[in-house]
Tab-separated table of C-alpha atoms and ligand atoms in Angstrom:
chain	number	residue	atom	x	y	z
A	1	MET	CA	129.542	-94.318	138.455
A	2	SER	CA	132.269	-94.566	135.852
A	3	THR	CA	132.246	-92.954	132.421
A	4	PRO	CA	130.034	-94.894	129.983
A	5	LEU	CA	131.709	-96.766	127.185
A	6	LEU	CA	132.017	-94.682	124.088
A	7	ALA	CA	130.670	-97.533	121.971
A	8	THR	CA	127.428	-97.417	123.989
A	9	LEU	CA	127.075	-93.703	123.397
A	10	MET	CA	127.824	-93.978	119.680
A	11	ARG	CA	125.260	-96.686	118.931
A	12	GLU	CA	122.191	-95.990	116.786
A	13	GLY	CA	119.353	-93.948	118.276
A	14	THR	CA	116.355	-91.871	117.257
A	15	LEU	CA	118.151	-88.505	116.997
A	16	GLN	CA	120.086	-87.507	113.880
A	17	LEU	CA	122.609	-84.778	114.700
A	18	THR	CA	124.408	-83.745	111.526
A	19	ALA	CA	127.204	-81.994	113.426
A	20	LEU	CA	128.178	-81.736	117.084
A	21	PRO	CA	127.553	-78.366	118.837
A	22	PRO	CA	130.360	-76.087	120.042
A	23	LEU	CA	131.888	-77.415	123.269
A	24	ALA	CA	132.576	-75.285	126.364
A	25	LEU	CA	134.286	-76.276	129.615
A	26	TYR	CA	133.013	-75.389	133.095
A	27	VAL	CA	135.250	-75.877	136.143
A	28	HIS	CA	133.665	-75.686	139.608
A	29	LEU	CA	135.688	-74.556	142.639
A	30	PRO	CA	133.326	-75.194	145.561
A	31	TRP	CA	134.578	-73.155	148.549
A	32	CYS	CA	133.668	-69.753	150.010
A	33	LEU	CA	134.834	-67.925	153.129
A	34	ARG	CA	131.268	-67.953	154.412
A	35	LYS	CA	127.991	-69.354	153.105
A	36	CYS	CA	125.662	-66.505	152.097
A	37	PRO	CA	122.141	-66.986	153.516
A	38	TYR	CA	120.443	-66.712	150.080
A	39	CYS	CA	122.779	-69.037	148.167
A	40	ASP	CA	121.810	-72.493	146.906
A	41	PHE	CA	124.884	-73.027	144.753
A	42	ASN	CA	127.214	-75.911	145.562
A	43	SER	CA	129.455	-73.865	147.840
A	44	HIS	CA	130.992	-74.963	151.127
A	45	GLU	CA	132.437	-72.894	153.923
A	46	ALA	CA	136.236	-72.689	154.228
A	47	ALA	CA	136.633	-69.872	156.764
A	48	GLN	CA	140.437	-69.987	156.581
A	49	GLY	CA	140.526	-70.014	152.765
A	50	ILE	CA	142.281	-72.699	150.697
A	51	ASP	CA	145.952	-73.459	151.370
A	52	ALA	CA	148.504	-74.585	148.772
A	53	GLN	CA	148.097	-78.245	149.701
A	54	GLY	CA	144.312	-78.045	149.506
A	55	SER	CA	144.307	-76.341	146.130
A	56	GLN	CA	146.867	-78.796	144.716
A	57	ALA	CA	144.782	-81.766	145.882
A	58	TYR	CA	141.711	-80.258	144.217
A	59	VAL	CA	143.562	-79.528	140.958
A	60	ASP	CA	144.770	-83.164	141.005
A	61	ALA	CA	141.148	-84.311	141.293
A	62	LEU	CA	140.108	-82.019	138.431
A	63	ARG	CA	142.880	-83.471	136.254
A	64	ALA	CA	141.762	-87.036	137.015
A	65	ASP	CA	138.125	-86.036	136.355
A	66	LEU	CA	139.042	-84.488	133.000
A	67	GLU	CA	141.174	-87.435	131.935
A	68	ALA	CA	138.341	-89.882	132.599
A	69	ALA	CA	135.981	-87.646	130.570
A	70	LEU	CA	138.295	-87.143	127.571
A	71	PRO	CA	136.984	-90.098	125.514
A	72	LEU	CA	133.560	-88.404	125.463
A	73	ILE	CA	134.907	-85.246	123.799
A	74	TRP	CA	137.892	-86.597	121.921
A	75	GLY	CA	139.375	-84.105	119.461
A	76	ARG	CA	136.668	-81.467	119.913
A	77	PRO	CA	137.952	-77.887	120.254
A	78	VAL	CA	136.889	-75.970	123.364
A	79	VAL	CA	135.316	-72.582	122.606
A	80	SER	CA	135.251	-71.137	126.142
A	81	VAL	CA	136.213	-71.941	129.720
A	82	PHE	CA	134.392	-70.717	132.839
A	83	ILE	CA	135.933	-71.175	136.278
A	84	GLY	CA	133.021	-70.659	138.656
A	85	GLY	CA	132.029	-71.330	142.201
A	86	GLY	CA	131.908	-70.984	145.021
A	87	THR	CA	134.665	-68.435	145.129
A	88	PRO	CA	137.432	-69.221	142.625
A	89	SER	CA	139.362	-66.114	143.749
A	90	LEU	CA	140.214	-68.039	146.937
A	91	PHE	CA	142.687	-69.891	144.701
A	92	THR	CA	145.996	-68.088	144.117
A	93	PRO	CA	147.071	-67.023	140.615
A	94	GLU	CA	149.718	-69.777	140.804
A	95	ALA	CA	147.034	-72.412	141.461
A	96	ILE	CA	144.917	-71.046	138.587
A	97	ALA	CA	147.990	-71.071	136.303
A	98	THR	CA	148.584	-74.732	137.198
A	99	LEU	CA	144.939	-75.539	136.552
A	100	LEU	CA	144.971	-73.813	133.159
A	101	SER	CA	148.141	-75.563	132.069
A	102	GLU	CA	146.605	-78.923	133.048
A	103	LEU	CA	143.584	-78.046	130.897
A	104	ARG	CA	145.677	-76.847	127.960
A	105	ALA	CA	147.778	-80.013	128.061
A	106	ARG	CA	144.671	-82.122	127.529
A	107	LEU	CA	142.221	-80.001	125.545
A	108	PRO	CA	142.557	-78.049	122.304
A	109	LEU	CA	141.432	-74.567	123.406
A	110	GLU	CA	140.421	-72.498	120.374
A	111	PRO	CA	142.631	-69.501	119.602
A	112	GLY	CA	141.252	-66.484	121.478
A	113	CYS	CA	139.261	-68.795	123.759
A	114	GLU	CA	137.352	-66.802	126.416
A	115	ILE	CA	138.497	-67.877	129.898
A	116	THR	CA	136.350	-66.372	132.677
A	117	LEU	CA	137.045	-66.573	136.404
A	118	GLU	CA	134.570	-65.581	139.141
A	119	ALA	CA	136.086	-63.300	141.754
A	120	ASN	CA	134.560	-62.036	144.994
A	121	PRO	CA	135.392	-58.747	146.679
A	122	GLY	CA	137.107	-59.227	150.022
A	123	THR	CA	138.744	-62.528	149.103
A	124	PHE	CA	142.045	-61.439	147.631
A	125	GLU	CA	145.014	-59.184	148.219
A	126	ARG	CA	146.200	-56.391	145.888
A	127	ASP	CA	147.394	-57.347	142.412
A	128	ARG	CA	145.806	-60.796	142.503
A	129	PHE	CA	143.713	-59.929	139.437
A	130	ARG	CA	146.832	-59.108	137.402
A	131	GLY	CA	148.131	-62.517	138.442
A	132	TYR	CA	145.015	-64.187	137.023
A	133	ARG	CA	145.498	-62.257	133.777
A	134	ALA	CA	149.107	-63.434	133.581
A	135	ALA	CA	147.916	-67.001	134.250
A	136	GLY	CA	145.773	-66.819	131.086
A	137	VAL	CA	142.359	-65.744	132.393
A	138	THR	CA	140.833	-63.339	129.821
A	139	ARG	CA	137.672	-62.211	131.614
A	140	LEU	CA	136.720	-61.638	135.214
A	141	SER	CA	133.238	-61.860	136.733
A	142	VAL	CA	133.104	-59.781	139.894
A	143	GLY	CA	130.378	-60.639	142.426
A	144	ALA	CA	129.747	-57.105	143.716
A	145	GLN	CA	126.017	-57.834	144.415
A	146	SER	CA	125.312	-54.315	145.748
A	147	PHE	CA	126.928	-50.964	146.462
A	148	SER	CA	124.976	-50.429	149.679
A	149	ASP	CA	126.657	-51.368	152.970
A	150	ALA	CA	123.286	-52.027	154.609
A	151	ALA	CA	122.175	-54.383	151.807
A	152	LEU	CA	125.512	-56.204	151.772
A	153	ARG	CA	125.219	-56.738	155.524
A	154	ALA	CA	121.681	-58.044	155.133
A	155	LEU	CA	122.950	-60.427	152.435
A	156	GLY	CA	125.650	-61.739	154.792
A	157	ARG	CA	128.437	-60.791	152.382
A	158	VAL	CA	132.035	-60.735	153.633
A	159	HIS	CA	132.706	-57.359	151.948
A	160	ASP	CA	131.339	-53.813	152.082
A	161	ALA	CA	130.516	-51.394	149.244
A	162	ASP	CA	133.998	-49.839	149.139
A	163	GLN	CA	135.562	-53.276	148.764
A	164	ALA	CA	133.090	-54.074	145.971
A	165	GLN	CA	134.105	-50.850	144.218
A	166	ALA	CA	137.815	-51.568	144.742
A	167	ALA	CA	137.393	-55.037	143.217
A	168	VAL	CA	135.681	-53.615	140.123
A	169	GLU	CA	138.401	-50.957	139.755
A	170	GLU	CA	141.068	-53.619	139.987
A	171	ALA	CA	139.248	-55.738	137.400
A	172	ARG	CA	139.142	-52.719	135.071
A	173	ALA	CA	142.884	-52.133	135.503
A	174	ALA	CA	143.781	-55.756	134.724
A	175	PHE	CA	141.214	-56.894	132.114
A	176	ASP	CA	139.890	-55.695	128.743
A	177	THR	CA	136.553	-57.292	129.461
A	178	PHE	CA	134.773	-58.163	132.706
A	179	ASN	CA	131.356	-58.612	134.264
A	180	VAL	CA	129.764	-57.274	137.435
A	181	ASP	CA	127.009	-59.280	139.182
A	182	LEU	CA	124.419	-57.159	140.928
A	183	MET	CA	121.290	-58.282	142.748
A	184	TYR	CA	118.184	-56.153	143.284
A	185	ALA	CA	114.943	-56.263	145.306
A	186	LEU	CA	117.143	-56.687	148.376
A	187	PRO	CA	116.046	-56.471	152.022
A	188	GLY	CA	115.312	-52.820	152.846
A	189	GLN	CA	116.154	-51.587	149.321
A	190	THR	CA	114.254	-48.567	147.964
A	191	LEU	CA	114.005	-47.257	144.401
A	192	GLN	CA	116.016	-44.209	145.375
A	193	GLY	CA	118.670	-46.369	147.042
A	194	LEU	CA	118.955	-48.520	143.909
A	195	ALA	CA	119.313	-45.359	141.778
A	196	GLN	CA	122.252	-44.283	143.971
A	197	GLU	CA	123.877	-47.706	143.646
A	198	LEU	CA	123.532	-47.396	139.885
A	199	ASP	CA	125.298	-44.016	139.952
A	200	ARG	CA	128.223	-45.742	141.573
A	201	LEU	CA	128.116	-48.681	139.170
A	202	GLU	CA	127.917	-46.481	136.063
A	203	ALA	CA	130.993	-44.536	137.134
A	204	LEU	CA	132.881	-47.850	137.128
A	205	ALA	CA	131.715	-48.540	133.550
A	206	PRO	CA	131.821	-52.347	133.507
A	207	PRO	CA	131.498	-53.677	129.933
A	208	HIS	CA	129.048	-56.410	131.067
A	209	LEU	CA	126.384	-56.570	133.777
A	210	SER	CA	124.433	-59.491	135.198
A	211	LEU	CA	121.375	-58.242	137.082
A	212	TYR	CA	119.442	-60.726	139.197
A	213	GLN	CA	116.345	-60.275	141.306
A	214	LEU	CA	117.028	-61.845	144.719
A	215	THR	CA	115.038	-65.053	145.004
A	216	LEU	CA	114.388	-67.132	148.105
A	217	GLU	CA	115.737	-70.567	147.235
A	218	PRO	CA	114.652	-73.726	149.079
A	219	ASN	CA	117.141	-75.085	151.632
A	220	THR	CA	118.819	-71.753	152.306
A	221	ALA	CA	118.929	-69.737	155.536
A	222	PHE	CA	116.688	-67.103	153.894
A	223	ALA	CA	114.066	-69.747	153.042
A	224	ARG	CA	113.994	-70.804	156.704
A	225	ARG	CA	113.853	-67.222	158.007
A	226	PRO	CA	112.756	-64.973	155.132
A	227	PRO	CA	113.845	-61.341	155.306
A	228	GLU	CA	111.369	-58.631	154.384
A	229	LEU	CA	111.743	-57.952	150.666
A	230	PRO	CA	110.337	-55.290	148.321
A	231	ASP	CA	106.871	-56.305	147.061
A	232	VAL	CA	106.138	-57.418	143.491
A	233	ASP	CA	105.261	-53.901	142.291
A	234	LEU	CA	108.404	-52.339	143.709
A	235	ALA	CA	110.554	-55.165	142.325
A	236	SER	CA	109.046	-54.579	138.895
A	237	GLU	CA	109.708	-50.820	139.161
A	238	MET	CA	113.288	-51.689	140.041
A	239	LEU	CA	113.612	-53.850	136.939
A	240	ASP	CA	112.218	-50.986	134.841
A	241	LEU	CA	114.754	-48.606	136.377
A	242	LEU	CA	117.591	-51.048	135.703
A	243	GLY	CA	116.435	-51.460	132.107
A	244	ALA	CA	116.192	-47.733	131.490
A	245	ARG	CA	119.545	-46.959	133.089
A	246	ALA	CA	121.272	-49.837	131.276
A	247	ALA	CA	119.877	-48.730	127.902
A	248	ALA	CA	120.876	-45.103	128.524
A	249	GLY	CA	124.377	-46.227	129.523
A	250	GLY	CA	124.877	-48.327	126.374
A	251	TRP	CA	124.386	-51.791	127.888
A	252	GLN	CA	122.142	-53.872	125.662
A	253	ARG	CA	119.922	-56.433	127.364
A	254	TYR	CA	120.679	-59.525	125.290
A	255	GLU	CA	119.368	-62.121	127.723
A	256	VAL	CA	116.939	-62.106	130.670
A	257	SER	CA	119.675	-61.128	133.167
A	258	ALA	CA	122.624	-60.176	130.925
A	259	TYR	CA	123.465	-56.696	129.614
A	260	ALA	CA	126.531	-55.900	127.501
A	261	ARG	CA	128.239	-53.113	125.679
A	262	THR	CA	129.139	-53.850	122.058
A	263	GLY	CA	131.643	-56.683	121.725
A	264	HIS	CA	131.392	-57.768	125.375
A	265	ARG	CA	128.722	-60.487	125.382
A	266	CYS	CA	129.690	-63.578	127.350
A	267	ARG	CA	130.558	-66.291	124.837
A	268	HIS	CA	130.420	-69.022	127.449
A	269	ASN	CA	126.879	-68.223	128.563
A	270	LEU	CA	125.736	-67.677	124.959
A	271	ASN	CA	126.761	-71.253	124.286
A	272	TYR	CA	124.417	-72.468	127.071
A	273	TRP	CA	121.517	-70.424	125.732
A	274	GLU	CA	122.183	-71.625	122.178
A	275	PHE	CA	121.983	-75.198	123.486
A	276	GLY	CA	125.666	-75.870	122.941
A	277	ASP	CA	127.583	-78.620	124.706
A	278	TYR	CA	129.532	-78.280	127.927
A	279	LEU	CA	131.698	-80.533	129.987
A	280	GLY	CA	131.503	-79.578	133.671
A	281	ILE	CA	134.291	-80.828	135.919
A	282	GLY	CA	134.578	-80.288	139.668
A	283	ALA	CA	132.268	-80.934	142.630
A	284	GLY	CA	128.596	-80.952	141.622
A	285	ALA	CA	129.299	-79.748	138.077
A	286	HIS	CA	126.751	-80.470	135.343
A	287	SER	CA	127.536	-81.531	131.754
A	288	LYS	CA	125.572	-81.748	128.528
A	289	LEU	CA	127.316	-83.721	125.803
A	290	SER	CA	125.989	-84.612	122.361
A	291	PHE	CA	126.670	-87.661	120.215
A	292	PRO	CA	125.355	-88.363	116.718
A	293	HIS	CA	122.214	-90.095	118.056
A	294	ARG	CA	121.774	-88.908	121.662
A	295	VAL	CA	122.298	-86.142	124.222
A	296	LEU	CA	123.819	-87.098	127.565
A	297	ARG	CA	123.543	-85.192	130.856
A	298	GLN	CA	125.894	-85.837	133.774
A	299	VAL	CA	126.315	-84.563	137.340
A	300	ARG	CA	129.446	-84.999	139.455
A	301	TRP	CA	129.581	-85.818	143.180
A	302	ARG	CA	128.498	-82.729	145.062
A	303	GLU	CA	130.341	-82.848	148.384
A	304	PRO	CA	133.944	-81.681	147.779
A	305	ARG	CA	135.754	-84.371	149.764
A	306	GLN	CA	133.668	-87.174	148.297
A	307	TYR	CA	134.145	-85.671	144.825
A	308	GLN	CA	137.916	-85.619	145.258
A	309	GLN	CA	138.016	-89.258	146.366
A	310	GLN	CA	135.728	-90.409	143.585
A	311	ALA	CA	137.542	-88.386	140.916
A	312	MET	CA	140.909	-89.834	141.944
A	313	ALA	CA	139.339	-93.299	141.645
A	314	GLY	CA	138.137	-92.502	138.102
A	315	SER	CA	134.440	-92.131	138.944
A	316	ALA	CA	133.682	-88.428	139.392
A	317	VAL	CA	130.203	-88.793	137.845
A	318	SER	CA	127.433	-89.486	140.380
A	319	ASN	CA	124.510	-89.470	137.946
A	320	GLN	CA	123.912	-89.498	134.239
A	321	HIS	CA	121.039	-89.947	131.844
A	322	GLU	CA	120.220	-89.681	128.190
A	323	VAL	CA	117.812	-86.777	127.539
A	324	ALA	CA	114.483	-88.214	126.378
A	325	ARG	CA	113.576	-87.284	122.805
A	326	ALA	CA	110.250	-85.847	124.077
A	327	ASP	CA	112.059	-83.463	126.466
A	328	LEU	CA	114.412	-81.896	123.914
A	329	PRO	CA	112.014	-79.281	122.452
A	330	PHE	CA	111.375	-77.838	125.946
A	331	GLU	CA	115.031	-77.940	126.943
A	332	PHE	CA	115.992	-76.165	123.732
A	333	ALA	CA	113.209	-73.548	123.967
A	334	MET	CA	113.822	-72.920	127.667
A	335	ASN	CA	117.349	-71.781	126.847
A	336	ALA	CA	116.894	-70.142	123.439
A	337	LEU	CA	113.909	-68.008	124.473
A	338	ARG	CA	115.975	-66.364	127.234
A	339	LEU	CA	117.885	-64.595	124.457
A	340	ARG	CA	116.275	-61.268	123.522
A	341	ASP	CA	116.844	-61.976	119.823
A	342	GLY	CA	116.028	-65.667	120.169
A	343	VAL	CA	117.741	-68.025	117.737
A	344	ALA	CA	117.477	-69.036	114.092
A	345	LEU	CA	114.937	-71.876	113.825
A	346	ALA	CA	117.507	-73.904	111.897
A	347	LEU	CA	119.500	-74.216	115.112
A	348	PHE	CA	116.815	-76.489	116.582
A	349	GLY	CA	117.553	-79.317	114.146
A	350	GLU	CA	121.297	-78.820	114.425
A	351	ARG	CA	121.318	-79.022	118.217
A	352	THR	CA	118.660	-81.660	118.868
A	353	GLY	CA	118.752	-83.840	115.755
A	354	LEU	CA	114.945	-83.565	115.615
A	355	PRO	CA	112.715	-82.322	112.771
A	356	LEU	CA	111.278	-78.807	113.132
A	357	SER	CA	107.812	-80.367	113.432
A	358	ALA	CA	108.739	-81.262	117.044
A	359	LEU	CA	108.500	-77.536	117.879
A	360	GLN	CA	105.314	-76.985	115.913
A	361	ARG	CA	102.674	-77.260	118.661
A	362	GLY	CA	104.537	-74.864	120.973
A	363	ARG	CA	105.141	-72.399	118.147
A	364	GLU	CA	101.497	-72.390	117.090
A	365	GLN	CA	100.288	-71.788	120.643
A	366	GLY	CA	102.954	-69.152	121.264
A	367	LEU	CA	101.920	-67.275	118.134
A	368	ALA	CA	98.206	-67.575	118.960
A	369	LYS	CA	98.813	-66.104	122.430
A	370	GLY	CA	101.036	-63.332	121.081
A	371	LEU	CA	103.992	-64.633	123.107
A	372	LEU	CA	106.195	-65.393	120.072
A	373	ARG	CA	107.304	-63.046	117.315
A	374	ASP	CA	105.721	-63.917	114.009
A	375	ASP	CA	108.878	-64.829	112.101
A	376	ALA	CA	109.160	-67.962	109.963
A	377	THR	CA	112.949	-68.100	110.388
A	378	ARG	CA	113.419	-67.430	114.116
A	379	LEU	CA	112.297	-68.663	117.497
A	380	GLN	CA	112.021	-65.418	119.430
A	381	ALA	CA	109.831	-64.117	122.252
A	382	SER	CA	107.613	-61.108	121.529
A	383	ASP	CA	107.803	-58.219	124.023
A	384	LYS	CA	104.867	-59.785	125.853
A	385	GLY	CA	106.454	-63.249	125.700
A	386	PHE	CA	109.674	-61.880	127.183
A	387	ASP	CA	107.660	-60.483	130.116
A	388	PHE	CA	105.826	-63.793	130.604
A	389	LEU	CA	108.707	-66.084	129.780
A	390	ASN	CA	107.685	-68.976	132.046
A	391	ASP	CA	104.296	-69.170	130.322
A	392	LEU	CA	105.944	-69.137	126.907
A	393	GLN	CA	108.541	-71.768	127.798
A	394	ALA	CA	105.844	-74.034	129.273
A	395	LEU	CA	104.178	-74.280	125.833
A	396	PHE	CA	107.095	-76.454	124.725
A	397	LEU	CA	106.696	-79.049	127.499
A	398	PRO	CA	105.964	-82.580	126.250
A	399	ALA	CA	102.253	-83.256	125.717
A	400	ARG	CA	100.641	-85.097	128.614
A	401	ASN	CA	98.839	-88.311	127.671
B	501	SAM	C1	127.494	-68.715	140.982
B	501	SAM	S1	126.930	-67.328	141.894
B	501	SAM	C2	128.407	-66.973	142.754
B	501	SAM	C3	129.334	-65.894	142.392
B	501	SAM	C4	130.255	-65.469	143.541
B	501	SAM	N1	130.605	-66.541	144.384
B	501	SAM	C5	129.623	-64.404	144.397
B	501	SAM	O1	128.827	-64.745	145.266
B	501	SAM	O2	129.942	-63.233	144.200
B	501	SAM	C6	126.595	-66.203	140.599
B	501	SAM	C7	125.632	-65.106	140.919
B	501	SAM	O3	124.324	-65.563	141.128
B	501	SAM	C8	123.627	-64.565	141.849
B	501	SAM	N2	122.808	-65.220	142.878
B	501	SAM	C9	123.191	-66.164	143.756
B	501	SAM	N3	122.155	-66.518	144.547
B	501	SAM	C10	121.079	-65.777	144.170
B	501	SAM	C11	119.726	-65.664	144.595
B	501	SAM	N4	119.237	-66.400	145.598
B	501	SAM	N5	118.923	-64.795	143.948
B	501	SAM	C12	119.386	-64.055	142.924
B	501	SAM	N6	120.654	-64.108	142.483
B	501	SAM	C13	121.501	-64.956	143.089
B	501	SAM	C14	124.658	-63.623	142.450
B	501	SAM	O4	124.604	-62.375	141.802
B	501	SAM	C15	125.962	-64.324	142.152
B	501	SAM	O5	127.009	-63.425	141.943
B	502	SF4	S1	130.054	-66.178	147.928
B	502	SF4	FE1	128.771	-66.659	146.135
B	502	SF4	S2	128.864	-68.876	145.877
B	502	SF4	FE2	129.701	-68.365	147.907
B	502	SF4	S3	128.002	-68.642	149.310
B	502	SF4	FE3	128.025	-66.492	148.701
B	502	SF4	S4	126.700	-66.363	146.855
B	502	SF4	FE4	127.151	-68.508	147.215
């Protein structure tokens, strides 16, 4: 599928966006040393890593992908870049520097633009993180996942707890701001064990934490052969412990899974939750792009080799559709309500081009059920609504006829 003609996207439609949202860029690097048994991301095994030729060929495909997409975002400044995966730290600092200069040559990155790169413990040699910093990366996201050797083994990770700690220490030495991903409710995990992991994490003092409960995703090795996991009550006690320890340590929970010290919120992810725009390039990447009268979603070819061939031929996009007017209130609410402080109601009109009345039914029901805060200027979950977020979000689904 080739990029749609701009004239088609600019034609009249039922939405009236008065201004286009901030635009972020996501770049997907789809390889990992080994596929983790719980992972349903678009990641493919490359046991030997990525050599110089392989990374150059992929960067060439990304450049071709971006060039074909440029007419859709012409002249718009880019507020943040996120290089995710997969395991981007399989790419050398030189390859990341080349990638960033290709991006800079074609896109106006805003001054001070946040540029995050995901890095996995056990996938790099010493001083690689400084190399990423020198290449222009401003923020690292370290996939530590756990500080228990037993849990890391059960998760099929390629690293142990000491390597996770070493990666976080190296991130701290090279970057002013960085994130640590941690999962909980892991096979064999106890409350006491989690508390000990948190001791270790707190000593490393990451400015940002992403805390995810392990979920069994369809089409993963864990879905086929589920490990024994902590039950619902224990998982909820674990979340309470995480919340209490994060609050005591100065990390504010600003989104369902995201906790930050002052000044360290992730701008890139905030843009998703505030229903901003993003261009996603790379294998399987998703995009959301707004035009004055419509919102377009795109997906790129998922399998890396096929993606590379298609991108070089100018047709990296495998699927695209215009978001139906009736679906926009739910899509907006699904994102915005993940934020602890919600969003200003005025943002709804700005981002969707719809009148506020399109949110009315969901707001009334949310207020009646005590799931929304009673505030005429904001869309924000109450404490109860934050605990029962799926129920709250579902109130904004289109009415069934
Ligand atoms: C895009 S993934 C990959 C990041 C990086 N490759 C890594 O594994 O360290 C981002 C994060 O999602 C989380 N994640 C992945 N699969 C998950 C699952 N099944 N349940 C909960 N969290 C998951 C992990 O914490 C992971 O670091
Ligand atoms: S390293 Fe990360 S992206 Fe790769 S398979 Fe494991 S969880 Fe998925």
